[in-house]
Amino acid sequence: MTILVTGGAGFIGSNFIFYEREKHPEDRIVCLDKLTYAGNLSTLGSVLDAPNFRFVKDDICDREAVYRLFEEEHPDIVVHFAAESHVDRSIENPGVFLETNILGTAVLMDACRKYGITRYHQVSTDEVYGDLPLDRPDLFFTEETPIHTSSPYSSSKAAADLLVQAYHRTYGLPVSISRCSNNYGPYQFPEKLIPLMIANCLADKPLPVYGQGINVRDWLYVEDHCKAIDLIMRKGRVGEVYNIGGHNEMRNIDIVKLIIKELGKSEDLITFVTDRKGHDMRYAIDPAKIHAELGWLPETLFAEGIRKTIRWYLDNKEWWETIISGEYQNYYQQMYGHR
Ligand code: NAD
Ligand code: TDX
């Protein structure tokens, strides 16, 4: 079987490729990635020359390139990770989010219709449900929760989800969608909360906590997400949405304090900065459906996962130091310089 993985040079896509190669070495994996600022070919260094693996640098919005690739590879399954994924960037510059996340998804599904596939899987996010109030810990996002987005990022992901459902209903495309909570783990780009705090902590730089740091996210170790996607794309029901999350809700400030403690630094590094515009308060997933239908449960406890993650960033300094020494400096100045 050939699996086309888009966005495989990014955080979750690369972890997914490693997971698939371990669990299903018989499958061929083709990775399509544009290598934007968030994509890093060195991440895939260990598999680039491996048999049953091919990397293709192209844009999912480029119809000709995508059709050519389908003609060459005839993938059985398409797993679509490629996206602009950072909320703060979407607030500064929404345009590219609409192009990649919405139009790119349509191009990919058009190719699936034209050449035929057995499954198209859309990797979506809990952010499409908007947020929950802090004073209602009894509320969770289920698959029935209405779409209600806050940021250009989440709106573009929600629009893509609606298109995926439309392609299923209108053209009978065999699709599935997963909506996962916040991931953490190896190879996450240092603009995201956990790796940013680890990198700043190690450099004794201020730790920029938005607002009061009381926003809650539901954190899941990336490998648990990969396992869930693997199950859904192989055994999940066509046309269905599956929520993925591990009931691991934490306030941002507590995550930051935990990282400080693990790295033996001082809480004086914490700097409260101007809040994110439209900042979602709380995300919390109800994963009952994927548990009941596919037997999925998260395996990595947060205490263990965060230690593994911190250890990974300590052991792989070159990977992220290369990133933050380049264009990232301009980004950091632009995003945090005036807060
Ligand atoms: P990421 O930003 O780390 O990686 C995105 C990858 O997509 C990069 O390799 C990039 O080069 C590639 N890409 C971007 N635009 C492209 C284009 N036009 N054509 C081809 N490739 C392109 O993102 P991530 O955190 O790994 O997220 C992957 C997916 O999972 C996204 O769809 C995101 O919405 C979703 N998701 C992420 C999280 C999370 O916590 N990170 C949680 C739930 C869902
Ligand atoms: O410097 C920071 N300071 C801070 O307080 C950063 C980068 C973030 N934050 C806060 C904002 C959020 O409340 O931390 C929380 C997590 O922020 P991000 O890492 O930017 O993630 P989030 O906005 O929650 O979105 C993530 O999870 C859902 C991913 O980036 C999305 O791609 C995914 O869909």
GROMACS .gro file of C-alpha atoms and ligand atoms in nm:
model
  417
    1MET     CA    1   0.000   0.000   0.000
    2THR     CA    2   0.119   0.355  -0.073
    3ILE     CA    3   0.043   0.629   0.178
    4LEU     CA    4   0.078   0.991   0.074
    5VAL     CA    5   0.163   1.208   0.374
    6THR     CA    6   0.143   1.582   0.317
    7GLY     CA    7   0.333   1.811   0.556
    8GLY     CA    8   0.563   1.528   0.661
    9ALA     CA    9   0.859   1.761   0.719
   10GLY     CA   10   0.668   1.939   0.996
   11PHE     CA   11   0.612   1.845   1.358
   12ILE     CA   12   0.328   1.592   1.361
   13GLY     CA   13   0.374   1.473   1.001
   14SER     CA   14   0.736   1.370   1.064
   15ASN     CA   15   0.643   1.190   1.386
   16PHE     CA   16   0.367   1.015   1.191
   17ILE     CA   17   0.612   0.901   0.922
   18PHE     CA   18   0.841   0.754   1.191
   19TYR     CA   19   0.542   0.584   1.354
   20GLU     CA   20   0.419   0.432   1.027
   21ARG     CA   21   0.762   0.305   0.928
   22GLU     CA   22   0.792   0.128   1.260
   23LYS     CA   23   0.438  -0.018   1.267
   24HIS     CA   24   0.386  -0.088   0.898
   25PRO     CA   25   0.729  -0.124   0.733
   26GLU     CA   26   0.563  -0.296   0.437
   27ASP     CA   27   0.386   0.025   0.330
   28ARG     CA   28   0.542   0.276   0.094
   29ILE     CA   29   0.537   0.634   0.218
   30VAL     CA   30   0.549   0.935  -0.009
   31CYS     CA   31   0.591   1.268   0.166
   32LEU     CA   32   0.476   1.586  -0.010
   33ASP     CA   33   0.595   1.904   0.158
   34LYS     CA   34   0.664   2.258   0.040
   35LEU     CA   35   0.931   2.309   0.307
   36THR     CA   36   0.793   2.638   0.432
   37TYR     CA   37   0.957   2.799   0.735
   38ALA     CA   38   0.793   2.519   0.942
   39GLY     CA   39   0.922   2.229   0.733
   40ASN     CA   40   1.268   2.092   0.791
   41LEU     CA   41   1.420   1.829   0.565
   42SER     CA   42   1.685   1.744   0.826
   43THR     CA   43   1.404   1.607   1.044
   44LEU     CA   44   1.354   1.333   0.785
   45GLY     CA   45   1.728   1.271   0.749
   46SER     CA   46   1.708   0.916   0.887
   47VAL     CA   47   1.448   0.801   0.631
   48LEU     CA   48   1.533   1.004   0.320
   49ASP     CA   49   1.736   0.726   0.157
   50ALA     CA   50   1.534   0.440   0.298
   51PRO     CA   51   1.355   0.194   0.069
   52ASN     CA   52   0.980   0.244   0.053
   53PHE     CA   53   1.018   0.617   0.112
   54ARG     CA   54   1.010   0.916  -0.124
   55PHE     CA   55   1.026   1.287  -0.045
   56VAL     CA   56   0.878   1.537  -0.291
   57LYS     CA   57   0.915   1.913  -0.243
   58ASP     CA   58   0.604   2.077  -0.383
   59ASP     CA   59   0.310   2.295  -0.290
   60ILE     CA   60  -0.029   2.132  -0.225
   61CYS     CA   61  -0.185   2.437  -0.395
   62ASP     CA   62   0.001   2.357  -0.718
   63ARG     CA   63  -0.260   2.150  -0.903
   64GLU     CA   64  -0.030   2.037  -1.182
   65ALA     CA   65   0.238   1.919  -0.939
   66VAL     CA   66  -0.015   1.737  -0.721
   67TYR     CA   67  -0.179   1.562  -1.018
   68ARG     CA   68   0.163   1.463  -1.153
   69LEU     CA   69   0.250   1.307  -0.819
   70PHE     CA   70  -0.079   1.112  -0.809
   71GLU     CA   71  -0.015   0.989  -1.163
   72GLU     CA   72   0.330   0.863  -1.058
   73GLU     CA   73   0.242   0.715  -0.721
   74HIS     CA   74  -0.130   0.632  -0.722
   75PRO     CA   75  -0.155   0.653  -0.342
   76ASP     CA   76  -0.408   0.430  -0.166
   77ILE     CA   77  -0.438   0.651   0.141
   78VAL     CA   78  -0.382   1.025   0.169
   79VAL     CA   79  -0.315   1.172   0.515
   80HIS     CA   80  -0.329   1.548   0.501
   81PHE     CA   81  -0.117   1.726   0.763
   82ALA     CA   82   0.020   2.011   0.551
   83ALA     CA   83  -0.107   2.343   0.680
   84GLU     CA   84  -0.012   2.679   0.813
   85SER     CA   85  -0.047   2.589   1.179
   86HIS     CA   86   0.043   2.883   1.404
   87VAL     CA   87  -0.243   3.094   1.543
   88ASP     CA   88  -0.027   3.404   1.607
   89ARG     CA   89   0.094   3.407   1.246
   90SER     CA   90  -0.265   3.378   1.123
   91ILE     CA   91  -0.355   3.691   1.320
   92GLU     CA   92  -0.072   3.882   1.148
   93ASN     CA   93  -0.123   3.742   0.799
   94PRO     CA   94  -0.441   3.542   0.731
   95GLY     CA   95  -0.403   3.518   0.350
   96VAL     CA   96  -0.161   3.226   0.331
   97PHE     CA   97  -0.378   3.032   0.581
   98LEU     CA   98  -0.674   3.056   0.345
   99GLU     CA   99  -0.464   2.950   0.048
  100THR     CA  100  -0.287   2.654   0.202
  101ASN     CA  101  -0.545   2.531   0.449
  102ILE     CA  102  -0.856   2.571   0.233
  103LEU     CA  103  -0.755   2.584  -0.134
  104GLY     CA  104  -0.472   2.335  -0.086
  105THR     CA  105  -0.714   2.089   0.073
  106ALA     CA  106  -0.949   2.124  -0.226
  107VAL     CA  107  -0.666   2.058  -0.476
  108LEU     CA  108  -0.563   1.748  -0.287
  109MET     CA  109  -0.918   1.612  -0.274
  110ASP     CA  110  -0.968   1.689  -0.644
  111ALA     CA  111  -0.663   1.471  -0.712
  112CYS     CA  112  -0.814   1.199  -0.493
  113ARG     CA  113  -1.136   1.210  -0.694
  114LYS     CA  114  -0.955   1.209  -1.027
  115TYR     CA  115  -0.715   0.923  -0.953
  116GLY     CA  116  -0.913   0.728  -0.691
  117ILE     CA  117  -0.808   0.648  -0.333
  118THR     CA  118  -0.939   0.420  -0.061
  119ARG     CA  119  -0.920   0.683   0.213
  120TYR     CA  120  -0.858   1.056   0.243
  121HIS     CA  121  -0.785   1.154   0.602
  122GLN     CA  122  -0.803   1.516   0.712
  123VAL     CA  123  -0.592   1.609   1.015
  124SER     CA  124  -0.795   1.878   1.186
  125THR     CA  125  -0.796   2.046   1.524
  126ASP     CA  126  -1.010   2.097   1.833
  127GLU     CA  127  -0.983   2.471   1.762
  128VAL     CA  128  -1.268   2.441   1.511
  129TYR     CA  129  -1.504   2.412   1.810
  130GLY     CA  130  -1.400   2.751   1.949
  131ASP     CA  131  -1.344   2.759   2.324
  132LEU     CA  132  -1.511   2.659   2.651
  133PRO     CA  133  -1.557   2.880   2.958
  134LEU     CA  134  -1.315   2.830   3.249
  135ASP     CA  135  -1.599   2.808   3.502
  136ARG     CA  136  -1.767   2.506   3.334
  137PRO     CA  137  -1.521   2.217   3.382
  138ASP     CA  138  -1.811   1.980   3.310
  139LEU     CA  139  -1.819   2.083   2.941
  140PHE     CA  140  -1.615   1.905   2.670
  141PHE     CA  141  -1.599   1.917   2.290
  142THR     CA  142  -1.779   1.621   2.134
  143GLU     CA  143  -1.806   1.549   1.761
  144GLU     CA  144  -2.152   1.711   1.779
  145THR     CA  145  -2.026   2.043   1.920
  146PRO     CA  146  -2.103   2.317   1.666
  147ILE     CA  147  -1.817   2.470   1.469
  148HIS     CA  148  -1.751   2.813   1.619
  149THR     CA  149  -1.407   2.951   1.537
  150SER     CA  150  -1.204   3.237   1.684
  151SER     CA  151  -0.887   3.290   1.475
  152PRO     CA  152  -0.811   3.302   1.104
  153TYR     CA  153  -0.620   2.976   1.160
  154SER     CA  154  -0.910   2.790   1.317
  155SER     CA  155  -1.152   2.937   1.062
  156SER     CA  156  -0.938   2.811   0.776
  157LYS     CA  157  -0.921   2.463   0.935
  158ALA     CA  158  -1.299   2.464   0.988
  159ALA     CA  159  -1.357   2.568   0.626
  160ALA     CA  160  -1.137   2.278   0.516
  161ASP     CA  161  -1.335   2.036   0.735
  162LEU     CA  162  -1.660   2.154   0.577
  163LEU     CA  163  -1.513   2.104   0.230
  164VAL     CA  164  -1.402   1.752   0.324
  165GLN     CA  165  -1.756   1.669   0.437
  166ALA     CA  166  -1.896   1.824   0.120
  167TYR     CA  167  -1.665   1.614  -0.100
  168HIS     CA  168  -1.789   1.306   0.084
  169ARG     CA  169  -2.156   1.391   0.046
  170THR     CA  170  -2.139   1.531  -0.308
  171TYR     CA  171  -1.880   1.309  -0.473
  172GLY     CA  172  -1.876   1.010  -0.239
  173LEU     CA  173  -1.507   1.061  -0.154
  174PRO     CA  174  -1.414   0.814   0.125
  175VAL     CA  175  -1.302   1.062   0.388
  176SER     CA  176  -1.243   1.075   0.761
  177ILE     CA  177  -1.157   1.369   0.986
  178SER     CA  178  -0.975   1.380   1.320
  179ARG     CA  179  -0.983   1.678   1.554
  180CYS     CA  180  -0.702   1.667   1.803
  181SER     CA  181  -0.605   1.878   2.100
  182ASN     CA  182  -0.263   2.044   2.152
  183ASN     CA  183   0.032   1.818   2.072
  184TYR     CA  184   0.379   1.827   2.222
  185GLY     CA  185   0.693   1.620   2.164
  186PRO     CA  186   1.008   1.604   1.948
  187TYR     CA  187   1.050   1.820   1.636
  188GLN     CA  188   0.791   2.084   1.729
  189PHE     CA  189   0.882   2.420   1.579
  190PRO     CA  190   1.011   2.655   1.851
  191GLU     CA  191   0.739   2.917   1.792
  192LYS     CA  192   0.488   2.697   1.983
  193LEU     CA  193   0.444   2.727   2.362
  194ILE     CA  194   0.639   2.428   2.495
  195PRO     CA  195   0.950   2.438   2.271
  196LEU     CA  196   0.959   2.819   2.288
  197MET     CA  197   0.964   2.808   2.668
  198ILE     CA  198   1.230   2.534   2.672
  199ALA     CA  199   1.455   2.728   2.429
  200ASN     CA  200   1.412   3.059   2.613
  201CYS     CA  201   1.466   2.897   2.952
  202LEU     CA  202   1.791   2.739   2.835
  203ALA     CA  203   1.908   3.080   2.709
  204ASP     CA  204   1.791   3.254   3.030
  205LYS     CA  205   1.562   3.472   2.817
  206PRO     CA  206   1.224   3.611   2.935
  207LEU     CA  207   0.935   3.362   2.910
  208PRO     CA  208   0.649   3.551   2.742
  209VAL     CA  209   0.320   3.433   2.895
  210TYR     CA  210   0.015   3.580   2.722
  211GLY     CA  211  -0.240   3.759   2.944
  212GLN     CA  212  -0.253   3.601   3.288
  213GLY     CA  213  -0.147   3.256   3.172
  214ILE     CA  214  -0.477   3.103   3.285
  215ASN     CA  215  -0.585   2.972   2.944
  216VAL     CA  216  -0.625   2.597   2.943
  217ARG     CA  217  -0.508   2.352   2.676
  218ASP     CA  218  -0.559   1.973   2.663
  219TRP     CA  219  -0.208   1.836   2.594
  220LEU     CA  220  -0.139   1.510   2.410
  221TYR     CA  221   0.197   1.346   2.339
  222VAL     CA  222   0.247   1.348   1.961
  223GLU     CA  223   0.294   0.971   1.931
  224ASP     CA  224  -0.051   0.913   2.082
  225HIS     CA  225  -0.195   1.141   1.812
  226CYS     CA  226  -0.009   0.945   1.542
  227LYS     CA  227  -0.144   0.618   1.675
  228ALA     CA  228  -0.499   0.755   1.668
  229ILE     CA  229  -0.465   0.873   1.306
  230ASP     CA  230  -0.323   0.537   1.203
  231LEU     CA  231  -0.625   0.362   1.356
  232ILE     CA  232  -0.879   0.598   1.201
  233MET     CA  233  -0.736   0.587   0.849
  234ARG     CA  234  -0.722   0.205   0.854
  235LYS     CA  235  -1.027   0.113   1.062
  236GLY     CA  236  -1.234   0.424   1.122
  237ARG     CA  237  -1.572   0.465   0.956
  238VAL     CA  238  -1.588   0.660   0.630
  239GLY     CA  239  -1.753   1.001   0.655
  240GLU     CA  240  -1.695   1.024   1.031
  241VAL     CA  241  -1.530   1.278   1.258
  242TYR     CA  242  -1.321   1.151   1.553
  243ASN     CA  243  -1.207   1.373   1.840
  244ILE     CA  244  -0.864   1.294   1.985
  245GLY     CA  245  -0.753   1.409   2.329
  246GLY     CA  246  -0.621   1.272   2.654
  247HIS     CA  247  -0.812   1.454   2.930
  248ASN     CA  248  -0.493   1.634   3.023
  249GLU     CA  249  -0.598   1.993   3.079
  250MET     CA  250  -0.336   2.238   3.203
  251ARG     CA  251  -0.308   2.614   3.241
  252ASN     CA  252  -0.029   2.774   3.038
  253ILE     CA  253   0.131   2.921   3.348
  254ASP     CA  254   0.155   2.577   3.509
  255ILE     CA  255   0.324   2.435   3.199
  256VAL     CA  256   0.574   2.718   3.204
  257LYS     CA  257   0.646   2.669   3.575
  258LEU     CA  258   0.693   2.297   3.522
  259ILE     CA  259   0.948   2.356   3.243
  260ILE     CA  260   1.132   2.607   3.465
  261LYS     CA  261   1.145   2.352   3.745
  262GLU     CA  262   1.264   2.068   3.521
  263LEU     CA  263   1.543   2.289   3.384
  264GLY     CA  264   1.640   2.423   3.727
  265LYS     CA  265   1.578   2.787   3.634
  266SER     CA  266   1.410   3.076   3.817
  267GLU     CA  267   1.044   3.179   3.793
  268ASP     CA  268   1.175   3.535   3.765
  269LEU     CA  269   1.210   3.459   3.393
  270ILE     CA  270   0.829   3.464   3.357
  271THR     CA  271   0.711   3.782   3.183
  272PHE     CA  272   0.341   3.846   3.139
  273VAL     CA  273   0.287   4.009   2.799
  274THR     CA  274  -0.008   4.151   2.604
  275ASP     CA  275  -0.267   3.883   2.540
  276ARG     CA  276  -0.323   3.715   2.202
  277LYS     CA  277  -0.615   3.877   2.016
  278GLY     CA  278  -0.930   3.662   2.040
  279HIS     CA  279  -0.744   3.422   2.272
  280ASP     CA  280  -0.940   3.100   2.329
  281MET     CA  281  -0.986   3.026   2.702
  282ARG     CA  282  -1.014   2.653   2.727
  283TYR     CA  283  -0.999   2.349   2.500
  284ALA     CA  284  -1.111   2.011   2.630
  285ILE     CA  285  -1.180   1.704   2.419
  286ASP     CA  286  -1.422   1.423   2.491
  287PRO     CA  287  -1.250   1.123   2.325
  288ALA     CA  288  -1.530   0.872   2.407
  289LYS     CA  289  -1.607   0.795   2.040
  290ILE     CA  290  -1.257   0.692   1.931
  291HIS     CA  291  -1.219   0.494   2.252
  292ALA     CA  292  -1.547   0.307   2.204
  293GLU     CA  293  -1.510   0.243   1.829
  294LEU     CA  294  -1.136   0.192   1.787
  295GLY     CA  295  -1.014   0.117   2.139
  296TRP     CA  296  -0.778   0.418   2.136
  297LEU     CA  297  -0.649   0.555   2.464
  298PRO     CA  298  -0.350   0.782   2.521
  299GLU     CA  299  -0.047   0.592   2.649
  300THR     CA  300   0.194   0.865   2.757
  301LEU     CA  301   0.125   1.043   3.084
  302PHE     CA  302   0.202   1.414   3.075
  303ALA     CA  303   0.468   1.391   3.348
  304GLU     CA  304   0.653   1.131   3.139
  305GLY     CA  305   0.591   1.299   2.801
  306ILE     CA  306   0.712   1.642   2.909
  307ARG     CA  307   1.031   1.493   3.055
  308LYS     CA  308   1.094   1.300   2.731
  309THR     CA  309   1.030   1.618   2.534
  310ILE     CA  310   1.262   1.834   2.742
  311ARG     CA  311   1.528   1.562   2.718
  312TRP     CA  312   1.484   1.557   2.339
  313TYR     CA  313   1.535   1.934   2.313
  314LEU     CA  314   1.845   1.906   2.535
  315ASP     CA  315   1.985   1.622   2.323
  316ASN     CA  316   1.898   1.783   1.988
  317LYS     CA  317   2.010   2.141   2.037
  318GLU     CA  318   2.152   2.162   1.688
  319TRP     CA  319   1.809   2.096   1.535
  320TRP     CA  320   1.638   2.392   1.702
  321GLU     CA  321   1.939   2.621   1.742
  322THR     CA  322   1.979   2.619   1.365
  323ILE     CA  323   1.615   2.725   1.334
  324ILE     CA  324   1.624   3.002   1.592
  325SER     CA  325   1.950   3.144   1.464
  326GLY     CA  326   1.804   3.230   1.123
  327GLU     CA  327   1.491   3.407   0.998
  328TYR     CA  328   1.320   3.312   1.324
  329GLN     CA  329   1.497   3.608   1.491
  330ASN     CA  330   1.300   3.852   1.273
  331TYR     CA  331   0.978   3.666   1.353
  332TYR     CA  332   1.053   3.677   1.725
  333GLN     CA  333   1.126   4.049   1.717
  334GLN     CA  334   0.807   4.117   1.521
  335MET     CA  335   0.586   3.904   1.749
  336TYR     CA  336   0.735   3.976   2.089
  337GLY     CA  337   0.930   4.302   2.046
  338HIS     CA  338   0.638   4.529   2.138
  339ARG     CA  339   0.434   4.315   2.374
  340NAD     P1  340   0.379   2.233   1.129
  340NAD     O1  341   0.360   2.380   1.107
  340NAD     O2  342   0.487   2.187   1.222
  340NAD     O3  343   0.407   2.162   0.989
  340NAD     C1  344   0.336   2.193   0.873
  340NAD     C2  345   0.409   2.129   0.754
  340NAD     O4  346   0.330   2.156   0.636
  340NAD     C3  347   0.548   2.186   0.728
  340NAD     O5  348   0.639   2.082   0.702
  340NAD     C4  349   0.528   2.273   0.606
  340NAD     O6  350   0.645   2.285   0.524
  340NAD     C5  351   0.416   2.201   0.533
  340NAD     N1  352   0.340   2.290   0.444
  340NAD     C6  353   0.288   2.412   0.476
  340NAD     N2  354   0.228   2.465   0.368
  340NAD     C7  355   0.241   2.375   0.267
  340NAD     C8  356   0.198   2.372   0.132
  340NAD     N3  357   0.132   2.475   0.076
  340NAD     N4  358   0.226   2.264   0.057
  340NAD     C9  359   0.294   2.158   0.112
  340NAD     N5  360   0.339   2.157   0.238
  340NAD    C10  361   0.312   2.263   0.314
  340NAD     O7  362   0.238   2.178   1.174
  340NAD     P2  363   0.200   2.064   1.279
  340NAD     O8  364   0.197   2.122   1.414
  340NAD     O9  365   0.281   1.945   1.251
  340NAD    O10  366   0.049   2.036   1.237
  340NAD    C11  367   0.017   1.941   1.136
  340NAD    C12  368  -0.132   1.937   1.116
  340NAD    O11  369  -0.196   1.901   1.238
  340NAD    C13  370  -0.194   2.071   1.074
  340NAD    O12  371  -0.294   2.045   0.979
  340NAD    C14  372  -0.254   2.125   1.203
  340NAD    O13  373  -0.364   2.207   1.176
  340NAD    C15  374  -0.294   1.997   1.273
  340NAD     N6  375  -0.298   2.000   1.420
  340NAD    C16  376  -0.189   2.043   1.491
  340NAD    C17  377  -0.192   2.039   1.630
  340NAD    C18  378  -0.073   2.085   1.713
  340NAD    O14  379  -0.083   2.089   1.836
  340NAD     N7  380   0.042   2.114   1.654
  340NAD    C19  381  -0.307   1.995   1.696
  340NAD    C20  382  -0.417   1.952   1.620
  340NAD    C21  383  -0.410   1.955   1.482
  341TDX     O1  384   0.480   3.267   2.361
  341TDX     C1  385   0.370   3.216   2.389
  341TDX     N1  386   0.310   3.248   2.507
  341TDX     C2  387   0.188   3.198   2.544
  341TDX     O2  388   0.138   3.229   2.652
  341TDX     C3  389   0.303   3.125   2.299
  341TDX     C4  390   0.365   3.086   2.167
  341TDX     C5  391   0.181   3.075   2.337
  341TDX     N2  392   0.122   3.112   2.455
  341TDX     C6  393  -0.010   3.054   2.490
  341TDX     C7  394  -0.117   3.070   2.386
  341TDX     C8  395  -0.202   2.945   2.405
  341TDX     O3  396  -0.297   2.968   2.506
  341TDX     O4  397   0.009   2.914   2.505
  341TDX     C9  398  -0.103   2.840   2.454
  341TDX    C10  399  -0.055   2.746   2.345
  341TDX     O5  400  -0.015   2.827   2.235
  341TDX     P1  401   0.037   2.763   2.098
  341TDX     O6  402   0.153   2.675   2.125
  341TDX     O7  403   0.054   2.875   2.000
  341TDX     O8  404  -0.083   2.667   2.058
  341TDX     P2  405  -0.240   2.693   2.031
  341TDX     O9  406  -0.266   2.833   1.994
  341TDX    O10  407  -0.314   2.637   2.149
  341TDX    O11  408  -0.263   2.602   1.899
  341TDX    C11  409  -0.202   2.470   1.891
  341TDX    O12  410  -0.294   2.368   1.918
  341TDX    C12  411  -0.395   2.344   1.823
  341TDX    C13  412  -0.140   2.447   1.753
  341TDX    O13  413  -0.047   2.551   1.724
  341TDX    C14  414  -0.245   2.437   1.646
  341TDX    O14  415  -0.185   2.409   1.520
  341TDX    C15  416  -0.339   2.327   1.683
  341TDX    O15  417  -0.445   2.320   1.590
   0.00000   0.00000   0.00000
